PDB file of C-alpha atoms in Angstrom:
ATOM      1  CA  MET A   1     -13.330  21.803  -4.693  1.00  0.00           C
ATOM      2  CA  ALA A   2     -15.635  24.336  -3.112  1.00  0.00           C
ATOM      3  CA  ILE A   3     -17.917  22.984  -0.436  1.00  0.00           C
ATOM      4  CA  PRO A   4     -20.834  25.301   0.239  1.00  0.00           C
ATOM      5  CA  GLN A   5     -21.168  26.722   3.715  1.00  0.00           C
ATOM      6  CA  HIS A   6     -24.664  26.093   5.038  1.00  0.00           C
ATOM      7  CA  THR A   7     -26.387  26.900   8.253  1.00  0.00           C
ATOM      8  CA  ALA A   8     -26.085  23.907  10.539  1.00  0.00           C
ATOM      9  CA  LYS A   9     -29.212  21.934  11.271  1.00  0.00           C
ATOM     10  CA  PRO A  10     -29.916  18.885  13.450  1.00  0.00           C
ATOM     11  CA  TRP A  11     -28.698  15.728  11.796  1.00  0.00           C
ATOM     12  CA  SER A  12     -28.193  12.196  13.043  1.00  0.00           C
ATOM     13  CA  MET A  13     -24.714  10.759  12.564  1.00  0.00           C
ATOM     14  CA  ASN A  14     -26.209   7.273  12.558  1.00  0.00           C
ATOM     15  CA  SER A  15     -27.025   7.816   8.893  1.00  0.00           C
ATOM     16  CA  VAL A  16     -23.321   7.969   8.004  1.00  0.00           C
ATOM     17  CA  ASN A  17     -21.521   4.766   7.093  1.00  0.00           C
ATOM     18  CA  PHE A  18     -18.374   4.887   9.249  1.00  0.00           C
ATOM     19  CA  VAL A  19     -15.787   2.400   8.132  1.00  0.00           C
ATOM     20  CA  GLY A  20     -12.402   2.263   9.814  1.00  0.00           C
ATOM     21  CA  GLN A  21      -9.586  -0.157   9.111  1.00  0.00           C
ATOM     22  CA  SER A  22     -11.352  -3.518   8.977  1.00  0.00           C
ATOM     23  CA  CYS A  23     -14.202  -2.819  11.363  1.00  0.00           C
ATOM     24  CA  VAL A  24     -17.445  -0.907  11.085  1.00  0.00           C
ATOM     25  CA  VAL A  25     -17.680   1.863  13.654  1.00  0.00           C
ATOM     26  CA  THR A  26     -21.079   3.148  14.687  1.00  0.00           C
ATOM     27  CA  ALA A  27     -21.645   6.751  15.703  1.00  0.00           C
ATOM     28  CA  ARG A  28     -22.986   7.310  19.202  1.00  0.00           C
ATOM     29  CA  ARG A  29     -23.807  11.024  19.419  1.00  0.00           C
ATOM     30  CA  GLN A  30     -26.359  13.389  17.998  1.00  0.00           C
ATOM     31  CA  MET A  31     -24.650  16.466  16.522  1.00  0.00           C
ATOM     32  CA  THR A  32     -25.580  19.592  14.663  1.00  0.00           C
ATOM     33  CA  LEU A  33     -23.845  19.505  11.292  1.00  0.00           C
ATOM     34  CA  SER A  34     -24.200  21.097   7.882  1.00  0.00           C
ATOM     35  CA  PRO A  35     -25.843  19.357   4.914  1.00  0.00           C
ATOM     36  CA  VAL A  36     -22.326  18.587   3.616  1.00  0.00           C
ATOM     37  CA  ALA A  37     -21.950  16.120   6.484  1.00  0.00           C
ATOM     38  CA  GLY A  38     -24.801  14.065   5.053  1.00  0.00           C
ATOM     39  CA  ARG A  39     -22.736  13.467   1.914  1.00  0.00           C
ATOM     40  CA  VAL A  40     -19.569  12.375   3.727  1.00  0.00           C
ATOM     41  CA  GLN A  41     -18.303   8.834   3.418  1.00  0.00           C
ATOM     42  CA  ILE A  42     -15.818   7.849   6.131  1.00  0.00           C
ATOM     43  CA  ARG A  43     -13.586   5.026   4.926  1.00  0.00           C
ATOM     44  CA  PRO A  44     -10.053   3.630   5.170  1.00  0.00           C
ATOM     45  CA  PRO A  45      -7.489   5.330   2.948  1.00  0.00           C
ATOM     46  CA  GLN A  46      -6.448   3.640  -0.283  1.00  0.00           C
ATOM     47  CA  ALA A  47      -3.221   3.942  -2.248  1.00  0.00           C
ATOM     48  CA  THR A  48      -5.203   5.803  -4.919  1.00  0.00           C
ATOM     49  CA  ASP A  49      -5.878   8.552  -2.333  1.00  0.00           C
ATOM     50  CA  ALA A  50      -2.174   9.376  -1.921  1.00  0.00           C
ATOM     51  CA  GLN A  51      -2.064  12.301  -4.335  1.00  0.00           C
ATOM     52  CA  ARG A  52      -5.077  13.980  -2.709  1.00  0.00           C
ATOM     53  CA  LEU A  53      -3.661  13.297   0.783  1.00  0.00           C
ATOM     54  CA  GLY A  54      -0.468  15.033  -0.317  1.00  0.00           C
ATOM     55  CA  VAL A  55      -2.473  18.094  -1.352  1.00  0.00           C
ATOM     56  CA  LEU A  56      -4.207  18.124   2.049  1.00  0.00           C
ATOM     57  CA  ASN A  57      -0.938  17.717   3.944  1.00  0.00           C
ATOM     58  CA  ARG A  58       0.619  20.659   2.083  1.00  0.00           C
ATOM     59  CA  GLN A  59      -2.274  22.889   3.207  1.00  0.00           C
ATOM     60  CA  LEU A  60      -0.873  22.576   6.731  1.00  0.00           C
ATOM     61  CA  GLY A  61       2.780  22.745   5.713  1.00  0.00           C
ATOM     62  CA  TYR A  62       3.637  19.030   5.515  1.00  0.00           C
ATOM     63  CA  ALA A  63       5.103  18.197   2.113  1.00  0.00           C
ATOM     64  CA  THR A  64       5.193  14.466   1.409  1.00  0.00           C
ATOM     65  CA  GLU A  65       5.864  12.686  -1.868  1.00  0.00           C
ATOM     66  CA  VAL A  66       3.054  10.530  -3.269  1.00  0.00           C
ATOM     67  CA  GLU A  67       5.207   7.372  -3.166  1.00  0.00           C
ATOM     68  CA  GLU A  68       5.934   7.954   0.522  1.00  0.00           C
ATOM     69  CA  LEU A  69       2.233   8.417   1.241  1.00  0.00           C
ATOM     70  CA  VAL A  70       1.404   5.152  -0.545  1.00  0.00           C
ATOM     71  CA  SER A  71       4.009   3.431   1.621  1.00  0.00           C
ATOM     72  CA  ARG A  72       2.551   4.985   4.781  1.00  0.00           C
ATOM     73  CA  ILE A  73      -1.010   4.019   3.843  1.00  0.00           C
ATOM     74  CA  ASN A  74       0.067   0.423   3.272  1.00  0.00           C
ATOM     75  CA  ARG A  75       2.051   0.213   6.502  1.00  0.00           C
ATOM     76  CA  LEU A  76      -0.594   1.867   8.678  1.00  0.00           C
ATOM     77  CA  SER A  77      -3.266  -0.484   7.360  1.00  0.00           C
ATOM     78  CA  GLU A  78      -1.307  -3.341   8.951  1.00  0.00           C
ATOM     79  CA  LEU A  79      -0.753  -1.734  12.374  1.00  0.00           C
ATOM     80  CA  GLN A  80      -3.466  -2.695  14.859  1.00  0.00           C
ATOM     81  CA  GLU A  81      -2.551   0.122  17.267  1.00  0.00           C
ATOM     82  CA  HIS A  82      -3.344   2.776  14.645  1.00  0.00           C
ATOM     83  CA  PHE A  83      -6.583   4.029  13.157  1.00  0.00           C
ATOM     84  CA  VAL A  84      -6.558   6.030   9.918  1.00  0.00           C
ATOM     85  CA  THR A  85      -9.573   7.057   7.940  1.00  0.00           C
ATOM     86  CA  VAL A  86     -10.458   9.578   5.265  1.00  0.00           C
ATOM     87  CA  ALA A  87     -13.526  11.676   4.614  1.00  0.00           C
ATOM     88  CA  GLU A  88     -14.800  11.723   1.066  1.00  0.00           C
ATOM     89  CA  VAL A  89     -17.423  14.164  -0.220  1.00  0.00           C
ATOM     90  CA  ASP A  90     -18.884  13.630  -3.674  1.00  0.00           C
ATOM     91  CA  GLY A  91     -15.936  11.435  -4.686  1.00  0.00           C
ATOM     92  CA  THR A  92     -13.173  13.749  -3.413  1.00  0.00           C
ATOM     93  CA  VAL A  93     -11.121  13.110  -0.277  1.00  0.00           C
ATOM     94  CA  VAL A  94     -11.457  16.245   1.852  1.00  0.00           C
ATOM     95  CA  GLY A  95      -9.825  15.152   5.097  1.00  0.00           C
ATOM     96  CA  TRP A  96      -8.178  12.461   7.154  1.00  0.00           C
ATOM     97  CA  VAL A  97      -7.621  11.561  10.782  1.00  0.00           C
ATOM     98  CA  GLN A  98      -5.155   9.270  12.505  1.00  0.00           C
ATOM     99  CA  ALA A  99      -5.363   8.013  16.069  1.00  0.00           C
ATOM    100  CA  GLU A 100      -3.055   5.762  17.995  1.00  0.00           C
ATOM    101  CA  HIS A 101      -3.507   3.460  20.970  1.00  0.00           C
ATOM    102  CA  ARG A 102      -0.768   4.590  23.364  1.00  0.00           C
ATOM    103  CA  PHE A 103       0.510   2.998  26.540  1.00  0.00           C
ATOM    104  CA  SER A 104       2.889   4.662  28.991  1.00  0.00           C
ATOM    105  CA  MET A 105       4.077   4.360  32.561  1.00  0.00           C
ATOM    106  CA  GLU A 106       2.479   7.629  33.629  1.00  0.00           C
ATOM    107  CA  THR A 107      -0.981   7.294  32.035  1.00  0.00           C
ATOM    108  CA  GLY A 108      -1.439   3.662  31.034  1.00  0.00           C
ATOM    109  CA  ASP A 109      -3.707   3.137  28.015  1.00  0.00           C
ATOM    110  CA  LYS A 110      -5.167   6.063  26.098  1.00  0.00           C
ATOM    111  CA  ALA A 111      -5.891   7.134  22.559  1.00  0.00           C
ATOM    112  CA  GLU A 112      -4.171  10.047  20.931  1.00  0.00           C
ATOM    113  CA  LEU A 113      -5.247  11.914  17.830  1.00  0.00           C
ATOM    114  CA  VAL A 114      -1.921  12.187  16.031  1.00  0.00           C
ATOM    115  CA  GLY A 115      -3.177  13.860  12.873  1.00  0.00           C
ATOM    116  CA  LEU A 116      -6.243  15.631  11.542  1.00  0.00           C
ATOM    117  CA  ILE A 117      -6.418  17.568   8.305  1.00  0.00           C
ATOM    118  CA  VAL A 118      -9.524  18.935   6.608  1.00  0.00           C
ATOM    119  CA  ALA A 119      -9.337  20.775   3.285  1.00  0.00           C
ATOM    120  CA  ALA A 120      -9.651  24.538   3.667  1.00  0.00           C
ATOM    121  CA  ALA A 121     -12.843  24.527   1.559  1.00  0.00           C
ATOM    122  CA  ALA A 122     -14.420  21.830   3.758  1.00  0.00           C
ATOM    123  CA  ARG A 123     -13.736  23.396   7.156  1.00  0.00           C
ATOM    124  CA  ARG A 124     -16.723  24.371   9.279  1.00  0.00           C
ATOM    125  CA  SER A 125     -18.899  21.871   7.407  1.00  0.00           C
ATOM    126  CA  GLY A 126     -18.896  19.051   9.969  1.00  0.00           C
ATOM    127  CA  VAL A 127     -16.229  16.940   8.249  1.00  0.00           C
ATOM    128  CA  GLY A 128     -13.701  17.428  11.066  1.00  0.00           C
ATOM    129  CA  ARG A 129     -16.293  16.456  13.669  1.00  0.00           C
ATOM    130  CA  LEU A 130     -17.117  13.283  11.762  1.00  0.00           C
ATOM    131  CA  LEU A 131     -13.463  12.322  11.462  1.00  0.00           C
ATOM    132  CA  VAL A 132     -12.802  12.925  15.164  1.00  0.00           C
ATOM    133  CA  GLN A 133     -15.986  11.018  16.057  1.00  0.00           C
ATOM    134  CA  ALA A 134     -14.800   8.038  14.006  1.00  0.00           C
ATOM    135  CA  ALA A 135     -11.482   8.072  15.900  1.00  0.00           C
ATOM    136  CA  GLU A 136     -13.267   8.401  19.255  1.00  0.00           C
ATOM    137  CA  ASP A 137     -15.547   5.478  18.389  1.00  0.00           C
ATOM    138  CA  TRP A 138     -12.521   3.362  17.407  1.00  0.00           C
ATOM    139  CA  ALA A 139     -10.875   4.203  20.754  1.00  0.00           C
ATOM    140  CA  THR A 140     -14.072   3.431  22.700  1.00  0.00           C
ATOM    141  CA  ASP A 141     -14.425   0.109  20.898  1.00  0.00           C
ATOM    142  CA  ARG A 142     -10.865  -0.731  22.016  1.00  0.00           C
ATOM    143  CA  GLY A 143     -11.886  -0.095  25.635  1.00  0.00           C
ATOM    144  CA  LEU A 144      -9.910   3.140  25.939  1.00  0.00           C
ATOM    145  CA  ARG A 145     -11.295   5.659  28.382  1.00  0.00           C
ATOM    146  CA  SER A 146      -9.621   8.860  27.236  1.00  0.00           C
ATOM    147  CA  ILE A 147      -8.324  10.537  24.121  1.00  0.00           C
ATOM    148  CA  VAL A 148      -5.873  13.405  23.838  1.00  0.00           C
ATOM    149  CA  VAL A 149      -4.718  15.653  21.032  1.00  0.00           C
ATOM    150  CA  ARG A 150      -1.755  17.994  20.747  1.00  0.00           C
ATOM    151  CA  SER A 151      -2.250  21.176  18.761  1.00  0.00           C
ATOM    152  CA  ASN A 152       0.461  23.605  17.722  1.00  0.00           C
ATOM    153  CA  VAL A 153       0.156  26.972  19.465  1.00  0.00           C
ATOM    154  CA  ILE A 154       0.015  28.735  16.085  1.00  0.00           C
ATOM    155  CA  ARG A 155      -3.160  26.871  15.063  1.00  0.00           C
ATOM    156  CA  ALA A 156      -5.756  28.968  16.903  1.00  0.00           C
ATOM    157  CA  GLU A 157      -8.542  27.673  14.623  1.00  0.00           C
ATOM    158  CA  SER A 158      -7.761  24.127  15.790  1.00  0.00           C
ATOM    159  CA  HIS A 159      -7.906  25.146  19.441  1.00  0.00           C
ATOM    160  CA  SER A 160     -11.420  26.534  19.142  1.00  0.00           C
ATOM    161  CA  PHE A 161     -12.500  23.479  17.083  1.00  0.00           C
ATOM    162  CA  TYR A 162     -11.379  21.044  19.782  1.00  0.00           C
ATOM    163  CA  ARG A 163     -13.024  23.092  22.551  1.00  0.00           C
ATOM    164  CA  GLN A 164     -16.299  23.160  20.579  1.00  0.00           C
ATOM    165  CA  ILE A 165     -16.359  19.369  20.345  1.00  0.00           C
ATOM    166  CA  GLY A 166     -15.749  18.787  24.054  1.00  0.00           C
ATOM    167  CA  TYR A 167     -11.981  18.772  24.516  1.00  0.00           C
ATOM    168  CA  THR A 168     -10.402  20.794  27.328  1.00  0.00           C
ATOM    169  CA  GLN A 169      -6.853  22.089  27.456  1.00  0.00           C
ATOM    170  CA  SER A 170      -4.926  20.090  30.029  1.00  0.00           C
ATOM    171  CA  LYS A 171      -1.410  21.506  29.683  1.00  0.00           C
ATOM    172  CA  THR A 172       1.014  23.538  27.632  1.00  0.00           C
ATOM    173  CA  GLN A 173       4.336  22.032  26.662  1.00  0.00           C
ATOM    174  CA  HIS A 174       7.367  22.424  24.466  1.00  0.00           C
ATOM    175  CA  VAL A 175       8.230  19.741  21.919  1.00  0.00           C
ATOM    176  CA  TYR A 176      11.883  19.042  21.233  1.00  0.00           C
ATOM    177  CA  ALA A 177      13.185  17.067  18.270  1.00  0.00           C
ATOM    178  CA  LYS A 178      16.580  15.601  17.490  1.00  0.00           C
ATOM    179  CA  PRO A 179      17.502  13.853  14.257  1.00  0.00           C
ATOM    180  CA  LEU A 180      19.113  10.462  14.797  1.00  0.00           C
ATOM    181  CA  GLN A 181      21.902   9.020  12.728  1.00  0.00           C
ATOM    182  CA  ARG A 182      22.689   5.337  12.415  1.00  0.00           C
ATOM    183  CA  LYS A 183      26.040   4.287  13.676  1.00  0.00           C
ATOM    184  CA  SER A 184      28.165   2.721  10.977  1.00  0.00           C
ATOM    185  CA  GLY A 185      28.159  -1.053  10.944  1.00  0.00           C
ATOM    186  CA  VAL A 186      24.688  -1.302  12.483  1.00  0.00           C
TER     187      VAL A 186
END
């Protein structure tokens, strides 16, 4: 789906119907967005969105089977510490965001954006800003006072996006992963 690139103009986010999980989230900021943003519906994901979410995930290198995505949508809808929402333009899902309420010894409570994907054709149209704003509003409504996001060093476009919407780089780190195997008999 091709989303036209327009020159941004002033636009009030209060005209967008933000819906996240089971609560209505109201936008709090005035932003400059493209006319595409006026056609965005922010809503919770549905099982019927799984195929389109798979297409979006593959654009960033994350291949996931449709059945697995349906399972994840269903599970995440039950987890109170998570917020997941999609952006739909003219009936097509063009992006999603996930945030999580985190608690740790070193920082206490905070929100973390754990995923954000916007279709290549919808980038630079305001969709990403709307998705992040919905997650920020969810976090604010939970009483959280900060939100963080981790962005892979190879995603330079993401880095400039987050800086443009008010995020500052606080550190650089390495991420290590180790697959775990169940012990037999457990």
